[in-house]
Structure formats: structure tokens, C-alpha cells
Amino acid sequence: MSTNSAAVPIAGVRDLVKIFSIKSDKGGAPLQLHAVNQVGFDIQPAETLGLVGESGSGKSTIGRLLVGLIPPTRGHVELFGESITGNDGGKHLSNVRRRLQFVFQDPYGSLNPRMRVDDCIAEPLDIAGGVSRKERADRILELLEIVGLPRSCGDRYPHEFSGGQRQRIGIARALALRPEFIVCDEPVSALDVSMQAQIVNLLLDLQEKFGLSYLFIAHDLAVVRSIARRVAVMYAGSIVEQGPRSEIYRAPRHPYTQALLDAVPRPDPERQRKPTLGGEIPSILDPLPGCAFAMRCPLVTERCRIERPMPREIDSAHLVACHLA
Amino acid sequence: MSDLLEIDNLTVQFRGDSGWITAVDDVSLNLREGETLGIVGESGSGKSVTALSILRLHAAATTRHPTGRITYAGRDMLALTPRQLRAVRGREIAMIFQDPMSSLNPVLTIADQISETLRLHQGLDAAAARQRAIELLDLVRIPDARRRVDEYPHRLSGGMRQRVMIAIAIACRPRLLIADEPTTALDVTIQAQILDLLRELQSSLGMSVILISHDMGVIAEFAQRVVVMYAGRVVETAPVKDLFRKPVHPYTEGLLAAIPKLDVDVIRLPTIRGSIPDPAQIIQGCRYGPRCPVVLNQCLVEAPALLPAGPSRFARCPPRVAAP
Amino acid sequence: MQLVPRQRYRLLRKLARHRSFRIGFIIISIMVLAALLAPIIAQYDPIAMRIRFRFRPPQAAFPFGTDQFGRDVFSRVVYGTRLSLWIGLATALISGLIGAFLGVLSAQYRKFDALLMRVMDALMAVPAILLAIGLTAALGPHTSSVIIALSVAYIPRTARIVRGSALVTRELEFIEAARVAGASGLRIMLRHLLPNAMGPLLVQSTFVFAYAILAEAALSFLGVGPSPPTPSWGNIISEGRDHSVQAWWIMLFPGIAISLATLGMNLLGDGLRDVLDPRLKVET
């Protein structure tokens, strides 16, 4: 799937499936929520993969599966060349734990309000252990500087900071153990526009400085374009299209990608939007046999309703899951 | 066209931990009959507080009675008795909010919630109100309205709930609809549908609309005239095309530049330095001064006035307005 | 980069402005001072009997009168503050510590929760005071057995409250963040769940403090409280019971002391709840 097959990917995901069982509000058998449905992608060293989709697309579930917060139902996840889904998966996951971090969406909810900022930042260090008091203090100052916060921040509490500053604290925390790969789950979507750009630029700087790889999960296509070189578009649990940013944004091939790009309002009053895509995001409770997008697709054919389209490489490293592409 | 709504020198203060916090400071704006006005700003800009003031919807315990004047169709809104105010709310001026889930009562059916407004303001009986509720659901394009009308809000998707909120809002054919971040909680494709619906209803019902949003894209697509707010003050107001073509205030300029671009590749986004000031913070002179890239000494001393900056435009930036 | 102004003493300032907290604080402070300075404040030995002075009504020499053994009721009430406050404090501390521990434990470990909460439900089905009577009767009439009995009686309530708060906290994102960082269950309990339950725990503890003072009086009245001659408010009342018609003052003044202490602790608790509970916080 990758263009450079020589390098070991930071993350390799194959046929990943996650089904949540939830209690039915009418009683009876539990409902099967197909959150992630046969997803596959690779992330190369020092690369950013942008994962975009609307609510219920399964993008956040993928992030949580990748860092082992929840176990997959089926499929394979390899991190740094080691499988975390096989028999020794748990052991491998703890081996790679230090090299893998997570940045959360909510800069208000993801920091413990009763912990001082320095303790928040140093928590991964404290858990990993083996750090002297002096090393810990030095590392905290270094991290504060890296993310552009004043050194005096350490003895304050999270509520004293604005959303953007808290997200910097969350990033400093993620960097504490010098990871190679960070999963960013909607890291800027709770922020104001003038703060978003600062955080996006910070993430870009950090990538350059430390050679980080990111899985950047977001619903905002424009934000993803500003940070990811490769983009995967999700719809109702599946990746419908993935490829280089230049192709996804300039020449989208999947009808959903096209509709999604068109639906985003632009800061340009003179722009004429094409007719809006009708319908709603389908229920992922019991997926229909065919293409998940068939109900809303303007180009739908009989085949789309019966046979589920699998990703096909239509161009170098550009995959589309559509019979018509 | 005459002004349907005029806000003059509105100031709203809340009780804070230590003294009064000014959320809206000397805001003036006007809305013409049939016009769509966009109010755009980031958090703490005072855009929602301004809108809530029109219907005096603040918690009385924590808010000072606003100063200034709000004139709606010749009436002084700040002087209305609670009874007069209730007659205006929902009937002449309707409002929809960001979160369609918490705006609907989870234990009442859709029919109950729409009928409530109709029976209250239009004196319809139960059967007529139900019939009208179904018509309204049809009008906001809820498929299968006859069946959906008896469902509870949790059975509906976010987009459908917002349609129900819109149905309730337009039930009494208001002259003014205030939409406070109506699409912020929705997905992009659903947002586009709701904006289409609002536009359609506006022209068929002849409403004036105030759209409050943090999203410059939504504003560009929907509004005819735009008010940009920052830290409780209006910094710029202009017709939508002029504003996006050539912003006058450095804040508007910075904000537009900082938006991630969907149609071009940008290596690094330009940013606005610093962060949005806390409402409790007192800033001398121009509120944007500490973050402004073209700040002058005079800006940090004297609070700038809102000055004419071209045909039907105003900006609160004397250096920019004076120098062509 | 500018920051929001420092708010370190924000809670203390808010408490200081809270009217009922202020009143409660003053009442309790006076009582604590009375307990500490009892030998200075009380003019007479609270235990030594002087039959000559028995049943003197309140007067300049004996502001609260004297009892059937001629002991100064004022001195006994002042000394009684020591034992009553100690029972309140110890009960609040013990039931708070154990209740908090059990509460976060059952929030963190769901299997343990199912078991523990059934036990707690069973304990709660018995009124606290009945449970305490049974336990002190079994353990004997000592101060320590009163404290143990009352602690056992109040642990289930405290555990419930802490568990409820921890269950809410558990769903917040920073718990997930800690798990991604590899935090153990113990660390999540002690560093994350417990500190975030401190507000409700503190409020509950002030109420337990007040209940314990009240319950001590009830236990003494029933003859299973701390045994005389060391005075507690409860056993002063208990001893005055037989003479309530001729010497009303023996029961009245310790009764007032109990009411004031309970009121004071409840006011403190109300103040803490208002200030610490974010749901009641004024939106700005």
C-alpha cells in the first residue's frame, strides 16, 4: 500500500473491525454497532496521515484502537513493526507504549483539574519511572519551552489557562517520553480560529524538529489539508478514499469526498455552492450489504446497493472504494 | 428599507468572581427589514450575549440590567414589562440555538413541543395545533412528518432536531429570527442542508435574520452584512462582499488569514499572536492592541471609536480608517 | 503570553464572602477555642463533687448553675466540648478516609463494586443510630467504641457519595489520557479519582461531624455513650435527665451547645458545597 516498501511503517492497519455491543433501549438482544468496518492504512516515519469524516464515521474509534484504549473485534494492527493484535499483543503494546502518544480533543476535559500543570506534563514520566527529581524538573522546563509556554506555568492549575494554552500543555505531556508517533484526535476543533492556526503550526514545527509521525483525526477538511500530506476519508465506518493530499483535494474521485468538499462553506461570498447532498448519515447499527453511501449518492447504480466496493488503487497510492471510480 | 432593529450603545455586565465583567461593551448595530445580518466573532467576543440581550434572556441574578437602547419595530425592548416581553418572544422574534438536543424537552413529543407555541400565541385548539405542527414539519423538510410528529427528540438525529427547532421558531411567522450558531454542532453535509433551509424559509416568509457564528465560511455564504466582534466590542461592520474582499480592521484581516484553506496548499498558516483575552481582563486602549501586528502607540492609550470606513462600512481602527 | 490572573486563593476568598460559611466558621472556631482553653475558661474542676453547692440555679458564680453533685455546669459544658468535638472529628475522619477509599475502589473496579455496594446497601437499610446503639452495646461504653460505631454507621453514606462522584470523573477525558500514558488502576484512583471527589467528600464529612455530635448525645442518653465522669455534652444531659423538673439548667445548656455545634457544622458544609460544587457556580 505504501510507495516506499523498504521502510517499516510506524503503523500498519489491516482489515480492522470494531463492533460495539450496546444494550437496546427496548430490551432484547444487544445492538451491534459497526463503528469500524474493514479499515486498512499505513503511516510512514515522519509522515502525517489525515483521517477525516463526519460524526459516526468511526475516525475517533480508530485512534483509540491504535493506542490500545479499546481492543479491536477483528483485524491486525502493527506498531513499529510489532503486532499488538496477535497473541503477544498486550506485551508488545506495553513495549511500544513509550513511543506512542495521544493528544485529545477537549483541552478542558483532558487535563485533571486537580493536578498542577507540571504534574500533568510529567505524568507519563512518573508512570514510566526511573527519573530523578532534577531530571524531571529539567524536562518539564524543556517541554514548556518546546510548546511555547512560559517557564513559570508549572505551578499553576489548568483552569488558569485558555483553550489554546491548555492544548499546548496536552502536547507537552504527549512529548514527555520523546515519542515517535502521536495520535491527534481533533486537537484543534474545540479551539477558536485564531488559536487553531497556532496549534497546527506548533504540530508542524514539532514534526520537523523531532521527526514525528502523526495520525491527525479531524472533521474539518481545511485543517487536515494544512497539516497532512496523505488523507483518508471515512464514511460510516469505512475508508472510502485515501491518497496524497494533492489528489484528494484537487481531484477527489469518490462521490462522497466530492460532496463533502463541496459542502464546506468557504470564506468567499461570491462562491456558488453546488446543490447540497441530501439525506443523513446512515445508521451503523446494521449496515446494508452494498456501499454505505448508496442511499445518498447522486451516481448510485444497482450494483452499489448489492455489492460492497473495496478499495482499489486507481493511481499510485490513491485508493478509492467505489465501483464507478 | 427601514430599520427593524436598532441597538445603540449596548453594554451588558455579568457578576464575576471579583466584581462586574463587561461582556458587551458599547455595541451599536442595526438590522433592516428583510435583511440577513451576520455577527461573527470568537469565544468571548460577546456575539451571543448581544443577541440574547435583544430578548432579555440573561439570568437576572447574575446580570446587570443592560444599559443603552434596543429598539425593535419602534419599541424600547429594555423597557418592556415581563408580560409584553413574553408576547414578543416566540411570536415576533424567534430564536434557535446551537444545541438542538438540550433545547428540546426530552419527555415531550415533537407534536407537544410545536403545539405549545401555537396554542400559547395563536390560541389554536389541540387538533388544529397538531395539524399545523405536521404542516410545519413538512415545511422544514422532515420526511414522513405525520409519523415523526409523535416521536420523542432522542429518536431524531442532530440535523432533524435542528429542523424541529426551526419549525418551532417559525410557527408564529416571526418577523425576526435570531440563529445562534445554528449549525455548529452539525456535520458539514447536514450544515449545508440547514443553511439551505434557512435561506429558503427566509425568502418565503420574508423574515429578517441575525446569524451568529464563529465560522467565517458560514457567514460568507449566508449573510448580506457582517458585524465582526472582538472582546465585547464591534470592531468592523461591512457588506459581506466588501468585508471578505478587503477587511479594514487588522483583527478581521488576521482572522481571515488564519483560517485553514481548503482550496490551496499552504505551507504554514499565518497566525494571530497571543491569545483571546479573558473577559475579566481590563485592556487599556484598543482591545486588540496587544495582539495587533500594526499597533501604534496611540492605540494602547485611547480606546478607538467606530468610524466610517467607506460606503456603509465602519471600523474601530483610526489609523487604518484615516490613512487611505 | 498573558495568563488569566492568579486564582490560587479564589476558593478561600469565595468562602470568606459566603455568609453562612462565615457564621458556621465563627461558631466552630469559638468551640474549638473553648475546647483548647478549657482549663483557663472553666473556673471549677468539672469532675470534683461539692455536695454543698448542689442544684444552684444559674447565677454570677455559676453561670449555667450546678448539678446534683454540686459541679459547675458551665465548666462541665466547656470541658464536654473536648469530648464531643473529638468524637465528631474522629468519626468524620475515619468514616471519610475509609468511605473515600471504598468509594473510589468500587468506582474503579466494577466487580468489587457489585459486592461492596450490596454490603453497603444492607448496612444503610439499618438506621445509623440503631446500628451505632447495637455496636456500642457490644463494644462497651468507651469513647473509642462510640467513635468506631458511628464511623461504621456513616461509612456507607460517604462511600456512596465518593463513588458517585468518581463514576462521573471516570468518564472524563483525562482518565483516558492517564490510561494512554500507562497509568495503573491504583494511580488512577489516587491521583485522579480521589482528588476530584474531595469537594463532595469534604461537604459530607462536615455533615458526619454534626451527626456524630448529635448521635453521641443520643447514645449517652440511652446509656451506651462515653461513660461518666469525663463530661461530654451527651452524658451531661443524660445525668441531668432525672432532675429536669427541679434543675432544668443541667439539660438546657449542653443541649444548646449541641444545637450550636450541629448548626455550625451544617453551615460550614453548606458554604463548602456552594463554593465547591461547579454545578451551582455562577455562570460568567
Short mmCIF file of N, CA and C in Angstrom, two decimals, chain B residues 100-216:
data_model
loop_
_atom_site.label_atom_id
_atom_site.label_comp_id
_atom_site.label_asym_id
_atom_site.label_seq_id
_atom_site.Cartn_x
_atom_site.Cartn_y
_atom_site.Cartn_z
N PRO B 100 -29.36 21.53 19.57
CA PRO B 100 -30.77 21.21 19.42
C PRO B 100 -31.24 20.13 20.39
N MET B 101 -30.30 19.44 21.05
CA MET B 101 -30.74 18.42 21.99
C MET B 101 -31.23 19.05 23.28
N SER B 102 -30.42 19.96 23.85
CA SER B 102 -30.83 20.49 25.14
C SER B 102 -31.90 21.57 24.97
N SER B 103 -32.16 22.01 23.74
CA SER B 103 -33.22 22.99 23.55
C SER B 103 -34.59 22.33 23.46
N LEU B 104 -34.60 21.02 23.29
CA LEU B 104 -35.89 20.31 23.23
C LEU B 104 -36.08 19.55 24.54
N ASN B 105 -37.33 19.51 25.00
CA ASN B 105 -37.63 18.78 26.23
C ASN B 105 -37.73 17.29 25.93
N PRO B 106 -36.86 16.48 26.56
CA PRO B 106 -36.81 15.06 26.20
C PRO B 106 -38.06 14.26 26.53
N VAL B 107 -38.94 14.76 27.41
CA VAL B 107 -40.09 13.94 27.78
C VAL B 107 -41.36 14.34 27.02
N LEU B 108 -41.26 15.29 26.11
CA LEU B 108 -42.43 15.68 25.31
C LEU B 108 -42.22 15.27 23.85
N THR B 109 -43.32 14.89 23.18
CA THR B 109 -43.19 14.55 21.76
C THR B 109 -43.00 15.82 20.95
N ILE B 110 -42.57 15.62 19.71
CA ILE B 110 -42.37 16.76 18.81
C ILE B 110 -43.68 17.55 18.69
N ALA B 111 -44.79 16.82 18.55
CA ALA B 111 -46.10 17.48 18.40
C ALA B 111 -46.37 18.37 19.61
N ASP B 112 -46.11 17.84 20.82
CA ASP B 112 -46.36 18.62 22.04
C ASP B 112 -45.58 19.93 22.02
N GLN B 113 -44.31 19.83 21.60
CA GLN B 113 -43.43 20.99 21.71
C GLN B 113 -43.79 22.08 20.69
N ILE B 114 -44.17 21.63 19.49
CA ILE B 114 -44.55 22.64 18.49
C ILE B 114 -45.91 23.24 18.88
N SER B 115 -46.83 22.37 19.34
CA SER B 115 -48.17 22.85 19.68
C SER B 115 -48.13 23.88 20.80
N GLU B 116 -47.19 23.72 21.72
CA GLU B 116 -47.12 24.61 22.87
C GLU B 116 -47.08 26.08 22.41
N THR B 117 -46.18 26.35 21.47
CA THR B 117 -46.06 27.72 20.96
C THR B 117 -47.35 28.16 20.27
N LEU B 118 -47.90 27.25 19.46
CA LEU B 118 -49.08 27.61 18.67
C LEU B 118 -50.28 27.91 19.57
N ARG B 119 -50.44 27.08 20.61
CA ARG B 119 -51.60 27.27 21.48
C ARG B 119 -51.42 28.52 22.34
N LEU B 120 -50.18 28.76 22.72
CA LEU B 120 -49.88 29.92 23.56
C LEU B 120 -50.10 31.23 22.80
N HIS B 121 -49.51 31.31 21.61
CA HIS B 121 -49.50 32.59 20.90
C HIS B 121 -50.66 32.75 19.94
N GLN B 122 -51.17 31.63 19.39
CA GLN B 122 -52.20 31.77 18.37
C GLN B 122 -53.53 31.22 18.82
N GLY B 123 -53.62 30.67 20.03
CA GLY B 123 -54.88 30.21 20.58
C GLY B 123 -55.51 29.08 19.80
N LEU B 124 -54.71 28.24 19.14
CA LEU B 124 -55.28 27.11 18.40
C LEU B 124 -55.72 26.02 19.38
N ASP B 125 -56.73 25.23 18.99
CA ASP B 125 -57.09 24.10 19.84
C ASP B 125 -56.16 22.93 19.53
N ALA B 126 -56.27 21.85 20.31
CA ALA B 126 -55.30 20.76 20.22
C ALA B 126 -55.23 20.17 18.81
N ALA B 127 -56.39 19.91 18.21
CA ALA B 127 -56.41 19.27 16.90
C ALA B 127 -55.79 20.17 15.84
N ALA B 128 -56.17 21.45 15.87
CA ALA B 128 -55.64 22.39 14.88
C ALA B 128 -54.13 22.56 15.05
N ALA B 129 -53.68 22.60 16.31
CA ALA B 129 -52.27 22.78 16.57
C ALA B 129 -51.48 21.58 16.05
N ARG B 130 -52.04 20.40 16.23
CA ARG B 130 -51.36 19.19 15.75
C ARG B 130 -51.25 19.21 14.23
N GLN B 131 -52.36 19.59 13.59
CA GLN B 131 -52.38 19.66 12.13
C GLN B 131 -51.32 20.65 11.64
N ARG B 132 -51.27 21.79 12.32
CA ARG B 132 -50.30 22.83 11.94
C ARG B 132 -48.87 22.34 12.20
N ALA B 133 -48.68 21.56 13.26
CA ALA B 133 -47.36 21.03 13.57
C ALA B 133 -46.87 20.14 12.43
N ILE B 134 -47.79 19.33 11.90
CA ILE B 134 -47.40 18.45 10.78
C ILE B 134 -47.03 19.29 9.56
N GLU B 135 -47.83 20.34 9.29
CA GLU B 135 -47.50 21.22 8.16
C GLU B 135 -46.12 21.84 8.33
N LEU B 136 -45.84 22.24 9.58
CA LEU B 136 -44.54 22.89 9.84
C LEU B 136 -43.40 21.90 9.62
N LEU B 137 -43.58 20.66 10.05
CA LEU B 137 -42.52 19.67 9.85
C LEU B 137 -42.31 19.43 8.36
N ASP B 138 -43.39 19.43 7.60
CA ASP B 138 -43.26 19.33 6.14
C ASP B 138 -42.45 20.50 5.60
N LEU B 139 -42.78 21.67 6.13
CA LEU B 139 -42.14 22.89 5.67
C LEU B 139 -40.62 22.86 5.93
N VAL B 140 -40.19 22.26 7.04
CA VAL B 140 -38.75 22.20 7.31
C VAL B 140 -38.15 20.91 6.78
N ARG B 141 -38.92 20.24 5.86
CA ARG B 141 -38.42 19.07 5.12
C ARG B 141 -38.04 17.91 6.02
N ILE B 142 -38.90 17.62 6.98
CA ILE B 142 -38.72 16.39 7.74
C ILE B 142 -39.54 15.32 7.05
N PRO B 143 -38.88 14.29 6.53
CA PRO B 143 -39.63 13.28 5.79
C PRO B 143 -40.60 12.55 6.72
N ASP B 144 -41.74 12.15 6.17
CA ASP B 144 -42.70 11.35 6.92
C ASP B 144 -43.19 12.08 8.17
N ALA B 145 -43.56 13.35 7.99
CA ALA B 145 -43.90 14.22 9.12
C ALA B 145 -45.05 13.67 9.96
N ARG B 146 -46.03 13.07 9.31
CA ARG B 146 -47.22 12.59 10.01
C ARG B 146 -46.85 11.56 11.09
N ARG B 147 -45.81 10.77 10.81
CA ARG B 147 -45.38 9.76 11.78
C ARG B 147 -44.38 10.37 12.78
N ARG B 148 -43.48 11.19 12.26
CA ARG B 148 -42.42 11.75 13.09
C ARG B 148 -42.95 12.66 14.19
N VAL B 149 -44.11 13.24 13.94
CA VAL B 149 -44.63 14.25 14.85
C VAL B 149 -44.89 13.66 16.25
N ASP B 150 -45.10 12.35 16.32
CA ASP B 150 -45.38 11.74 17.62
C ASP B 150 -44.14 11.14 18.27
N GLU B 151 -42.96 11.39 17.69
CA GLU B 151 -41.75 10.82 18.27
C GLU B 151 -41.15 11.75 19.31
N TYR B 152 -40.25 11.18 20.11
CA TYR B 152 -39.55 11.96 21.13
C TYR B 152 -38.21 12.43 20.55
N PRO B 153 -37.68 13.55 21.06
CA PRO B 153 -36.48 14.13 20.45
C PRO B 153 -35.31 13.16 20.32
N HIS B 154 -35.14 12.23 21.29
CA HIS B 154 -33.93 11.39 21.22
C HIS B 154 -33.97 10.42 20.04
N ARG B 155 -35.14 10.26 19.44
CA ARG B 155 -35.23 9.37 18.27
C ARG B 155 -34.73 10.06 17.01
N LEU B 156 -34.52 11.37 17.08
CA LEU B 156 -34.14 12.12 15.88
C LEU B 156 -32.64 12.39 15.86
N SER B 157 -32.08 12.51 14.66
CA SER B 157 -30.68 12.88 14.53
C SER B 157 -30.52 14.37 14.83
N GLY B 158 -29.27 14.80 15.01
CA GLY B 158 -29.00 16.20 15.30
C GLY B 158 -29.58 17.14 14.26
N GLY B 159 -29.44 16.78 13.00
CA GLY B 159 -29.96 17.62 11.92
C GLY B 159 -31.48 17.72 11.99
N MET B 160 -32.12 16.58 12.27
CA MET B 160 -33.59 16.57 12.35
C MET B 160 -34.07 17.40 13.54
N ARG B 161 -33.33 17.31 14.65
CA ARG B 161 -33.71 18.09 15.83
C ARG B 161 -33.61 19.58 15.53
N GLN B 162 -32.56 19.96 14.79
CA GLN B 162 -32.44 21.37 14.48
C GLN B 162 -33.58 21.80 13.56
N ARG B 163 -34.02 20.91 12.69
CA ARG B 163 -35.19 21.22 11.85
C ARG B 163 -36.43 21.42 12.72
N VAL B 164 -36.56 20.59 13.75
CA VAL B 164 -37.71 20.76 14.66
C VAL B 164 -37.62 22.12 15.35
N MET B 165 -36.42 22.48 15.80
CA MET B 165 -36.24 23.78 16.44
C MET B 165 -36.63 24.90 15.49
N ILE B 166 -36.27 24.74 14.24
CA ILE B 166 -36.62 25.77 13.25
C ILE B 166 -38.13 25.81 13.06
N ALA B 167 -38.76 24.62 13.03
CA ALA B 167 -40.23 24.57 12.90
C ALA B 167 -40.89 25.32 14.05
N ILE B 168 -40.39 25.10 15.26
CA ILE B 168 -40.96 25.80 16.42
C ILE B 168 -40.74 27.31 16.27
N ALA B 169 -39.56 27.66 15.81
CA ALA B 169 -39.22 29.08 15.69
C ALA B 169 -40.13 29.80 14.68
N ILE B 170 -40.43 29.13 13.57
CA ILE B 170 -41.20 29.82 12.53
C ILE B 170 -42.70 29.60 12.70
N ALA B 171 -43.10 28.86 13.75
CA ALA B 171 -44.51 28.50 13.93
C ALA B 171 -45.41 29.73 13.89
N CYS B 172 -44.98 30.82 14.48
CA CYS B 172 -45.83 32.01 14.55
C CYS B 172 -45.42 33.06 13.52
N ARG B 173 -44.72 32.64 12.49
CA ARG B 173 -44.27 33.55 11.43
C ARG B 173 -43.63 34.81 11.99
N PRO B 174 -42.48 34.63 12.65
CA PRO B 174 -41.82 35.78 13.26
C PRO B 174 -41.29 36.75 12.19
N ARG B 175 -41.13 38.00 12.61
CA ARG B 175 -40.50 38.97 11.68
C ARG B 175 -39.00 38.89 11.75
N LEU B 176 -38.50 38.41 12.92
CA LEU B 176 -37.06 38.35 13.09
C LEU B 176 -36.69 36.99 13.66
N LEU B 177 -35.73 36.34 13.02
CA LEU B 177 -35.22 35.08 13.53
C LEU B 177 -33.77 35.28 13.95
N ILE B 178 -33.48 34.94 15.20
CA ILE B 178 -32.09 35.02 15.67
C ILE B 178 -31.55 33.60 15.72
N ALA B 179 -30.53 33.32 14.94
CA ALA B 179 -29.96 31.97 14.90
C ALA B 179 -28.57 32.02 15.51
N ASP B 180 -28.44 31.43 16.71
CA ASP B 180 -27.17 31.49 17.43
C ASP B 180 -26.38 30.21 17.17
N GLU B 181 -25.38 30.27 16.32
CA GLU B 181 -24.56 29.11 15.94
C GLU B 181 -25.44 27.91 15.58
N PRO B 182 -26.38 28.08 14.64
CA PRO B 182 -27.38 27.01 14.41
C PRO B 182 -26.78 25.75 13.82
N THR B 183 -25.60 25.82 13.22
CA THR B 183 -25.07 24.63 12.55
C THR B 183 -23.75 24.15 13.16
N THR B 184 -23.33 24.78 14.24
CA THR B 184 -22.02 24.47 14.80
C THR B 184 -21.92 23.02 15.27
N ALA B 185 -23.04 22.48 15.80
CA ALA B 185 -22.98 21.12 16.34
C ALA B 185 -23.23 20.08 15.25
N LEU B 186 -23.41 20.52 14.02
CA LEU B 186 -23.81 19.58 12.97
C LEU B 186 -22.65 19.24 12.04
N ASP B 187 -22.80 18.12 11.36
CA ASP B 187 -21.80 17.73 10.37
C ASP B 187 -21.89 18.62 9.13
N VAL B 188 -20.81 18.64 8.38
CA VAL B 188 -20.72 19.55 7.24
C VAL B 188 -21.86 19.37 6.24
N THR B 189 -22.15 18.12 5.88
CA THR B 189 -23.19 17.94 4.85
C THR B 189 -24.56 18.31 5.41
N ILE B 190 -24.77 18.10 6.71
CA ILE B 190 -26.04 18.47 7.33
C ILE B 190 -26.12 19.99 7.49
N GLN B 191 -24.98 20.59 7.81
CA GLN B 191 -24.91 22.05 7.92
C GLN B 191 -25.37 22.71 6.63
N ALA B 192 -24.91 22.18 5.50
CA ALA B 192 -25.28 22.74 4.22
C ALA B 192 -26.80 22.66 4.01
N GLN B 193 -27.38 21.52 4.43
CA GLN B 193 -28.84 21.38 4.29
C GLN B 193 -29.59 22.41 5.14
N ILE B 194 -29.12 22.59 6.38
CA ILE B 194 -29.81 23.52 7.29
C ILE B 194 -29.69 24.96 6.77
N LEU B 195 -28.51 25.31 6.26
CA LEU B 195 -28.35 26.66 5.72
C LEU B 195 -29.25 26.88 4.52
N ASP B 196 -29.35 25.86 3.66
CA ASP B 196 -30.28 25.94 2.51
C ASP B 196 -31.70 26.18 3.01
N LEU B 197 -32.08 25.41 4.02
CA LEU B 197 -33.45 25.50 4.56
C LEU B 197 -33.72 26.90 5.11
N LEU B 198 -32.77 27.42 5.88
CA LEU B 198 -32.95 28.75 6.47
C LEU B 198 -33.11 29.81 5.38
N ARG B 199 -32.29 29.67 4.35
CA ARG B 199 -32.35 30.65 3.27
C ARG B 199 -33.72 30.62 2.58
N GLU B 200 -34.19 29.39 2.34
CA GLU B 200 -35.48 29.22 1.69
C GLU B 200 -36.61 29.82 2.52
N LEU B 201 -36.60 29.49 3.82
CA LEU B 201 -37.66 29.97 4.70
C LEU B 201 -37.62 31.48 4.80
N GLN B 202 -36.41 32.03 4.82
CA GLN B 202 -36.30 33.46 4.94
C GLN B 202 -36.99 34.15 3.78
N SER B 203 -36.75 33.64 2.56
CA SER B 203 -37.36 34.34 1.43
C SER B 203 -38.85 34.03 1.35
N SER B 204 -39.27 32.81 1.71
CA SER B 204 -40.71 32.54 1.59
C SER B 204 -41.51 33.22 2.70
N LEU B 205 -40.92 33.39 3.89
CA LEU B 205 -41.66 34.01 4.99
C LEU B 205 -41.33 35.50 5.13
N GLY B 206 -40.33 35.98 4.40
CA GLY B 206 -39.96 37.39 4.48
C GLY B 206 -39.42 37.81 5.84
N MET B 207 -38.66 36.90 6.48
CA MET B 207 -38.12 37.22 7.80
C MET B 207 -36.82 38.01 7.66
N SER B 208 -36.50 38.76 8.72
CA SER B 208 -35.13 39.24 8.87
C SER B 208 -34.40 38.20 9.71
N VAL B 209 -33.10 38.05 9.47
CA VAL B 209 -32.36 37.03 10.20
C VAL B 209 -31.08 37.63 10.76
N ILE B 210 -30.82 37.30 12.04
CA ILE B 210 -29.49 37.58 12.59
C ILE B 210 -28.82 36.23 12.77
N LEU B 211 -27.71 36.02 12.08
CA LEU B 211 -26.99 34.76 12.18
C LEU B 211 -25.71 34.99 12.97
N ILE B 212 -25.58 34.27 14.07
CA ILE B 212 -24.38 34.40 14.89
C ILE B 212 -23.51 33.20 14.64
N SER B 213 -22.24 33.41 14.32
CA SER B 213 -21.38 32.26 14.04
C SER B 213 -19.94 32.62 14.30
N HIS B 214 -19.14 31.58 14.59
CA HIS B 214 -17.70 31.78 14.69
C HIS B 214 -17.06 31.44 13.35
N ASP B 215 -17.87 30.92 12.42
CA ASP B 215 -17.33 30.34 11.19
C ASP B 215 -17.46 31.34 10.04
N MET B 216 -16.32 31.86 9.61
CA MET B 216 -16.30 32.85 8.53
C MET B 216 -16.92 32.30 7.25
#
